[in-house]
Amino acid sequence: MAVFGIGILPLFATVTVAFPKPGDRLPQVDRTWMSGAVSREVKSLKVQGKDVEIYRTGAWLAMVSVSGGENSIEIIADGATTNVSIKVQHGKIATAGDAPQAAGKQPVYKKLPYAADEAKKHPSGKTPGETTIAIDPGHGGEKDTGATSPHGHFEKDANLALAFEVRRALEALGYKVKMTRETDRPLVLTDRARIACGEDGADAFVSIHHNSTPYDRDPRLARYTSVYEWNAIGKALAEKISARVGAALEGDVENRGVLHANFAVTRNPEVPSCLVEADFLNTPEGEEAVWNGVRRRKIGEAIAAGIDEWCKGGAGSTGESS
Ligand SMILES: [Zn+2]
């Protein structure tokens, strides 16, 4: 966990900024959403002169106006002032988190070089003990942290924790499980699906992620669960997982169902693959939910139940013809 403290305030009150990190460079924007946390004693918070709501856990969100170059953002917690510097870089547009492709930008399809062109046989003829599922906890290592929550917790750790729950639930059902990583280590994106390809690979590949909103969008307006597919064999698997996760989170988080996206780990013609975005972690409520262990186990069991249903589904589970 990396929290960027920006000054010890009187009465031991601290205020932190998780996104953007102090000194971060942002692409060309005229406003951005900041997130962070304050210690529990703090009763009032102003960011750039505007009152900011402090949530139950001490997390906060603020929309700030910025211009090209250095911006000094003034944060006042219970009367004590501190400043954070954000650099805005003109002319370079980037996306944040795992948001689907930016509008108007055509995604480029690049086939995974090691994947065969023919889809593997559906595992309906096998027992769970003869069936292997590959689970891929997204991101990992020092540089690829994934999204950041208001208290500075990283998506890579939430993904690994949920992946362990999926593995536990699958093993309880009798399946064999392969993980792309079991520790906090970096992995090349296009190498991840390799674990599932070939005779000794796996019957299905499921990547586990948590979502976040782009830097310029109000994080409170988009929080949902979704599963991404790229082709018909992946879609059939995605649909089973999505239905189970949606049911497990009913009344908690909106279910946007199965969505189509060109992700490196899912564009696999050989192995049915999908990517689960379990929830959003960059709102105060989302952070609290994502780091709730009881809820995490429930989601892990739902993902495993969806995979199990797909495995037992037979020919009808292979989805629409492509
Ligand atoms: Zn991710």
Short mmCIF file of C-alpha atoms and ligand atoms in Angstrom, two decimals:
data_model
loop_
_atom_site.label_atom_id
_atom_site.label_comp_id
_atom_site.label_asym_id
_atom_site.label_seq_id
_atom_site.Cartn_x
_atom_site.Cartn_y
_atom_site.Cartn_z
CA MET A 1 0.00 0.00 0.00
CA ALA A 2 1.32 3.43 -0.85
CA VAL A 3 -0.34 6.45 0.67
CA PHE A 4 1.07 9.81 -0.16
CA GLY A 5 0.95 11.88 2.99
CA ILE A 6 1.04 15.56 2.30
CA GLY A 7 1.78 16.96 5.71
CA ILE A 8 1.12 16.14 9.33
CA LEU A 9 -1.56 18.52 10.56
CA PRO A 10 -2.20 19.65 14.14
CA LEU A 11 -3.95 17.11 16.44
CA PHE A 12 -2.32 14.29 14.42
CA ALA A 13 -4.85 14.74 11.64
CA THR A 14 -3.56 13.61 8.25
CA VAL A 15 -4.89 14.15 4.78
CA THR A 16 -3.79 12.00 1.87
CA VAL A 17 -4.31 12.14 -1.88
CA ALA A 18 -4.58 8.78 -3.63
CA PHE A 19 -5.52 9.98 -7.12
CA PRO A 20 -3.90 11.79 -8.79
CA LYS A 21 -0.77 11.23 -6.73
CA PRO A 22 1.04 14.47 -5.91
CA GLY A 23 3.21 15.28 -8.91
CA ASP A 24 1.26 13.01 -11.28
CA ARG A 25 0.99 14.14 -14.85
CA LEU A 26 -2.47 14.20 -16.35
CA PRO A 27 -3.35 14.49 -20.02
CA GLN A 28 -5.04 17.59 -21.33
CA VAL A 29 -8.02 18.28 -19.08
CA ASP A 30 -9.61 21.35 -17.55
CA ARG A 31 -10.93 19.49 -14.53
CA THR A 32 -10.26 16.24 -12.79
CA TRP A 33 -11.57 14.14 -9.90
CA MET A 34 -9.28 13.78 -6.92
CA SER A 35 -9.70 11.13 -4.26
CA GLY A 36 -8.09 10.66 -0.88
CA ALA A 37 -8.65 10.14 2.81
CA VAL A 38 -8.44 12.06 6.10
CA SER A 39 -8.06 10.78 9.63
CA ARG A 40 -11.30 10.29 11.55
CA GLU A 41 -10.93 13.39 13.75
CA VAL A 42 -11.16 15.76 10.78
CA LYS A 43 -14.57 17.43 10.67
CA SER A 44 -14.20 19.77 7.70
CA LEU A 45 -12.39 19.58 4.38
CA LYS A 46 -12.08 22.17 1.66
CA VAL A 47 -10.43 21.51 -1.69
CA GLN A 48 -9.81 24.59 -3.87
CA GLY A 49 -12.10 26.57 -1.60
CA LYS A 50 -15.08 24.21 -1.90
CA ASP A 51 -16.50 22.11 0.93
CA VAL A 52 -15.91 18.39 0.38
CA GLU A 53 -17.97 15.59 1.88
CA ILE A 54 -16.05 13.21 4.15
CA TYR A 55 -17.45 9.68 3.96
CA ARG A 56 -17.83 7.14 6.78
CA THR A 57 -14.34 5.70 6.35
CA GLY A 58 -12.65 9.11 6.07
CA ALA A 59 -12.52 8.89 2.25
CA TRP A 60 -13.27 11.92 0.09
CA LEU A 61 -13.76 12.89 -3.56
CA ALA A 62 -13.41 16.35 -5.05
CA MET A 63 -13.71 17.80 -8.53
CA VAL A 64 -10.95 20.32 -9.16
CA SER A 65 -10.35 22.74 -12.00
CA VAL A 66 -6.88 22.59 -13.56
CA SER A 67 -5.01 24.20 -16.43
CA GLY A 68 -1.99 23.28 -18.54
CA GLY A 69 1.31 22.99 -16.62
CA GLU A 70 1.75 22.98 -12.83
CA ASN A 71 -1.37 23.26 -10.68
CA SER A 72 -1.20 23.83 -6.95
CA ILE A 73 -4.34 22.37 -5.35
CA GLU A 74 -5.10 23.82 -1.89
CA ILE A 75 -6.54 21.38 0.65
CA ILE A 76 -7.72 22.67 4.05
CA ALA A 77 -8.48 20.07 6.73
CA ASP A 78 -9.94 21.58 9.94
CA GLY A 79 -8.27 24.89 9.13
CA ALA A 80 -4.80 23.52 8.36
CA THR A 81 -3.69 24.12 4.79
CA THR A 82 -1.53 22.02 2.54
CA ASN A 83 -0.90 22.07 -1.20
CA VAL A 84 -0.64 19.32 -3.80
CA SER A 85 0.96 19.78 -7.18
CA ILE A 86 -0.58 18.23 -10.30
CA LYS A 87 0.97 18.62 -13.72
CA VAL A 88 -1.34 18.80 -16.69
CA GLN A 89 0.24 17.82 -19.96
CA HIS A 90 -1.35 19.33 -23.02
CA GLY A 91 -1.74 17.47 -26.27
CA LYS A 92 -1.50 13.92 -24.95
CA ILE A 93 -4.71 12.01 -24.36
CA ALA A 94 -4.65 8.90 -22.20
CA THR A 95 -7.25 6.74 -20.53
CA ALA A 96 -7.31 5.72 -16.90
CA GLY A 97 -8.24 2.38 -15.35
CA ASP A 98 -9.90 -0.33 -17.38
CA ALA A 99 -12.60 1.78 -19.02
CA PRO A 100 -13.67 0.47 -22.42
CA GLN A 101 -12.07 2.04 -25.48
CA ALA A 102 -12.37 5.82 -25.70
CA ALA A 103 -15.19 6.96 -27.97
CA GLY A 104 -14.22 7.22 -31.61
CA LYS A 105 -11.03 5.24 -31.15
CA GLN A 106 -11.02 1.99 -33.14
CA PRO A 107 -9.40 -0.84 -31.18
CA VAL A 108 -6.77 -2.83 -33.03
CA TYR A 109 -7.12 -6.59 -32.99
CA LYS A 110 -3.87 -8.47 -32.54
CA LYS A 111 -4.19 -12.21 -32.22
CA LEU A 112 -2.26 -13.76 -29.35
CA PRO A 113 0.70 -15.23 -31.28
CA TYR A 114 0.77 -18.51 -29.34
CA ALA A 115 -2.99 -19.22 -29.51
CA ALA A 116 -4.23 -21.83 -31.99
CA ASP A 117 -6.93 -20.84 -34.48
CA GLU A 118 -9.24 -23.71 -33.55
CA ALA A 119 -11.30 -23.55 -30.36
CA LYS A 120 -10.64 -26.29 -27.81
CA LYS A 121 -13.31 -28.93 -27.26
CA HIS A 122 -15.87 -27.86 -24.65
CA PRO A 123 -15.14 -29.70 -21.35
CA SER A 124 -18.70 -31.05 -20.90
CA GLY A 125 -17.44 -34.60 -21.51
CA LYS A 126 -14.95 -34.36 -18.65
CA THR A 127 -15.33 -34.57 -14.88
CA PRO A 128 -14.32 -31.51 -12.81
CA GLY A 129 -11.18 -33.44 -11.80
CA GLU A 130 -10.19 -33.65 -15.49
CA THR A 131 -10.98 -29.97 -16.11
CA THR A 132 -8.48 -27.14 -15.60
CA ILE A 133 -9.45 -23.50 -15.17
CA ALA A 134 -6.88 -20.71 -15.54
CA ILE A 135 -7.42 -17.71 -13.25
CA ASP A 136 -5.58 -14.45 -13.96
CA PRO A 137 -5.40 -11.83 -11.18
CA GLY A 138 -5.01 -8.60 -13.19
CA HIS A 139 -1.95 -6.31 -12.89
CA GLY A 140 0.87 -6.91 -10.37
CA GLY A 141 4.31 -5.67 -9.36
CA GLU A 142 5.64 -2.22 -8.44
CA LYS A 143 4.67 -0.38 -11.61
CA ASP A 144 1.43 -2.04 -12.71
CA THR A 145 -0.75 -1.40 -9.67
CA GLY A 146 -4.05 -1.05 -11.55
CA ALA A 147 -6.59 1.40 -10.14
CA THR A 148 -6.17 3.14 -6.76
CA SER A 149 -8.84 3.47 -4.05
CA PRO A 150 -9.30 6.66 -1.94
CA HIS A 151 -7.14 5.24 0.88
CA GLY A 152 -4.44 4.28 -1.63
CA HIS A 153 -5.17 0.57 -1.84
CA PHE A 154 -4.30 -0.99 -5.19
CA GLU A 155 -6.44 -2.93 -7.62
CA LYS A 156 -3.66 -5.53 -8.12
CA ASP A 157 -4.12 -6.65 -4.48
CA ALA A 158 -7.93 -6.71 -4.66
CA ASN A 159 -7.66 -8.82 -7.84
CA LEU A 160 -5.31 -11.34 -6.21
CA ALA A 161 -7.51 -11.64 -3.10
CA LEU A 162 -10.63 -12.27 -5.22
CA ALA A 163 -8.72 -14.72 -7.45
CA PHE A 164 -7.79 -16.77 -4.35
CA GLU A 165 -11.49 -16.96 -3.45
CA VAL A 166 -12.34 -18.14 -6.98
CA ARG A 167 -9.61 -20.79 -6.76
CA ARG A 168 -10.81 -21.97 -3.34
CA ALA A 169 -14.40 -22.28 -4.59
CA LEU A 170 -13.38 -24.07 -7.82
CA GLU A 171 -11.18 -26.53 -5.93
CA ALA A 172 -14.07 -27.21 -3.55
CA LEU A 173 -16.09 -28.22 -6.64
CA GLY A 174 -13.28 -30.55 -7.70
CA TYR A 175 -11.68 -28.48 -10.48
CA LYS A 176 -7.97 -28.08 -11.13
CA VAL A 177 -6.87 -24.44 -11.07
CA LYS A 178 -3.87 -22.67 -12.60
CA MET A 179 -3.05 -19.10 -11.57
CA THR A 180 -1.03 -16.67 -13.71
CA ARG A 181 0.38 -15.19 -10.48
CA GLU A 182 0.08 -16.02 -6.77
CA THR A 183 2.22 -13.13 -5.52
CA ASP A 184 2.59 -9.43 -6.24
CA ARG A 185 4.73 -9.74 -9.36
CA PRO A 186 4.65 -8.13 -12.80
CA LEU A 187 3.44 -10.08 -15.84
CA VAL A 188 3.43 -9.06 -19.48
CA LEU A 189 -0.19 -8.59 -20.54
CA THR A 190 0.04 -10.63 -23.75
CA ASP A 191 1.84 -13.50 -21.94
CA ARG A 192 -0.93 -14.07 -19.40
CA ALA A 193 -3.23 -16.21 -21.55
CA ARG A 194 -0.32 -18.47 -22.60
CA ILE A 195 -0.89 -20.54 -19.42
CA ALA A 196 -4.24 -21.71 -20.82
CA CYS A 197 -3.16 -22.56 -24.38
CA GLY A 198 -2.05 -25.95 -25.68
CA GLU A 199 -2.85 -29.51 -24.61
CA ASP A 200 -1.51 -29.00 -21.09
CA GLY A 201 -3.14 -25.59 -20.74
CA ALA A 202 -6.67 -25.04 -19.47
CA ASP A 203 -10.28 -25.44 -20.59
CA ALA A 204 -11.14 -21.83 -19.78
CA PHE A 205 -9.37 -18.59 -18.83
CA VAL A 206 -10.87 -15.96 -16.52
CA SER A 207 -9.13 -12.66 -15.77
CA ILE A 208 -10.10 -10.94 -12.51
CA HIS A 209 -10.17 -7.14 -12.27
CA HIS A 210 -11.75 -4.21 -10.43
CA ASN A 211 -12.78 -1.12 -12.30
CA SER A 212 -12.31 2.64 -11.93
CA THR A 213 -13.69 5.69 -13.71
CA PRO A 214 -11.54 7.88 -15.99
CA TYR A 215 -9.84 10.91 -14.33
CA ASP A 216 -12.39 13.37 -15.69
CA ARG A 217 -15.63 11.54 -14.77
CA ASP A 218 -17.53 11.70 -11.48
CA PRO A 219 -16.74 8.30 -9.88
CA ARG A 220 -20.10 8.29 -8.08
CA LEU A 221 -22.00 8.18 -11.38
CA ALA A 222 -20.55 4.89 -12.61
CA ARG A 223 -20.35 1.85 -10.38
CA TYR A 224 -21.38 -1.50 -11.77
CA THR A 225 -20.31 -5.10 -12.28
CA SER A 226 -19.59 -6.40 -15.79
CA VAL A 227 -17.94 -9.25 -17.68
CA TYR A 228 -16.11 -8.70 -20.98
CA GLU A 229 -15.94 -11.07 -23.94
CA TRP A 230 -14.27 -10.86 -27.31
CA ASN A 231 -15.59 -13.85 -29.28
CA ALA A 232 -18.49 -16.35 -29.21
CA ILE A 233 -16.64 -19.01 -27.15
CA GLY A 234 -15.72 -16.37 -24.55
CA LYS A 235 -19.21 -14.91 -24.57
CA ALA A 236 -20.83 -18.21 -23.54
CA LEU A 237 -18.52 -18.40 -20.53
CA ALA A 238 -18.99 -14.69 -19.74
CA GLU A 239 -22.78 -15.05 -19.75
CA LYS A 240 -22.75 -17.81 -17.12
CA ILE A 241 -20.36 -15.90 -14.86
CA SER A 242 -22.20 -12.60 -15.31
CA ALA A 243 -25.58 -14.10 -14.38
CA ARG A 244 -24.18 -15.57 -11.14
CA VAL A 245 -22.23 -12.47 -10.11
CA GLY A 246 -25.18 -10.23 -10.95
CA ALA A 247 -27.45 -12.37 -8.76
CA ALA A 248 -24.93 -12.36 -5.89
CA LEU A 249 -24.71 -8.56 -6.01
CA GLU A 250 -28.41 -7.86 -6.61
CA GLY A 251 -29.55 -4.80 -4.64
CA ASP A 252 -25.88 -3.93 -4.02
CA VAL A 253 -24.28 -2.99 -7.36
CA GLU A 254 -25.85 -2.49 -10.79
CA ASN A 255 -25.26 -5.40 -13.20
CA ARG A 256 -24.40 -4.28 -16.73
CA GLY A 257 -24.07 -7.89 -17.84
CA VAL A 258 -21.80 -9.05 -20.66
CA LEU A 259 -20.00 -6.38 -22.66
CA HIS A 260 -17.82 -6.67 -25.75
CA ALA A 261 -14.25 -5.36 -25.51
CA ASN A 262 -10.91 -5.86 -27.22
CA PHE A 263 -8.73 -6.88 -24.26
CA ALA A 264 -5.40 -8.64 -24.81
CA VAL A 265 -6.26 -11.48 -22.44
CA THR A 266 -9.67 -12.28 -23.96
CA ARG A 267 -8.98 -12.22 -27.73
CA ASN A 268 -8.15 -15.91 -27.74
CA PRO A 269 -9.53 -18.09 -30.54
CA GLU A 270 -8.34 -21.27 -28.79
CA VAL A 271 -9.42 -20.98 -25.15
CA PRO A 272 -12.82 -19.62 -24.01
CA SER A 273 -11.81 -16.46 -22.14
CA CYS A 274 -13.43 -13.55 -20.37
CA LEU A 275 -12.52 -10.69 -18.05
CA VAL A 276 -14.53 -9.96 -14.89
CA GLU A 277 -14.71 -6.39 -13.57
CA ALA A 278 -16.21 -7.28 -10.20
CA ASP A 279 -16.90 -3.73 -8.98
CA PHE A 280 -15.53 -0.18 -8.96
CA LEU A 281 -13.01 0.60 -6.22
CA ASN A 282 -12.42 4.33 -6.67
CA THR A 283 -15.48 5.57 -4.78
CA PRO A 284 -15.56 5.57 -0.95
CA GLU A 285 -18.43 3.05 -0.96
CA GLY A 286 -16.74 0.91 -3.62
CA GLU A 287 -13.50 0.79 -1.67
CA GLU A 288 -15.28 -0.30 1.49
CA ALA A 289 -17.18 -3.00 -0.42
CA VAL A 290 -14.18 -4.34 -2.35
CA TRP A 291 -12.14 -4.76 0.85
CA ASN A 292 -14.97 -6.59 2.65
CA GLY A 293 -13.84 -10.22 2.99
CA VAL A 294 -17.31 -11.73 3.42
CA ARG A 295 -18.56 -10.04 0.27
CA ARG A 296 -15.38 -11.00 -1.59
CA ARG A 297 -15.98 -14.69 -0.78
CA LYS A 298 -19.55 -14.39 -2.05
CA ILE A 299 -18.35 -12.92 -5.38
CA GLY A 300 -15.61 -15.56 -5.68
CA GLU A 301 -18.16 -18.33 -5.18
CA ALA A 302 -20.46 -16.72 -7.77
CA ILE A 303 -17.66 -16.60 -10.37
CA ALA A 304 -16.82 -20.26 -9.64
CA ALA A 305 -20.51 -21.25 -9.87
CA GLY A 306 -20.73 -19.57 -13.29
CA ILE A 307 -17.62 -21.41 -14.52
CA ASP A 308 -19.03 -24.70 -13.16
CA GLU A 309 -22.33 -24.11 -14.94
CA TRP A 310 -20.52 -23.37 -18.22
CA CYS A 311 -18.37 -26.52 -17.87
CA LYS A 312 -21.45 -28.70 -17.38
CA GLY A 313 -23.48 -26.87 -19.99
CA GLY A 314 -22.53 -29.02 -22.98
CA ALA A 315 -22.90 -28.02 -26.60
CA GLY A 316 -25.62 -25.49 -25.75
CA SER A 317 -23.02 -23.57 -23.79
CA THR A 318 -20.73 -22.89 -26.72
CA GLY A 319 -22.66 -19.74 -27.56
CA GLU A 320 -23.69 -18.22 -30.87
CA SER A 321 -21.79 -19.16 -33.98
CA SER A 322 -19.19 -16.57 -34.89
ZN ZN B 1 -7.58 -3.84 -14.02
#
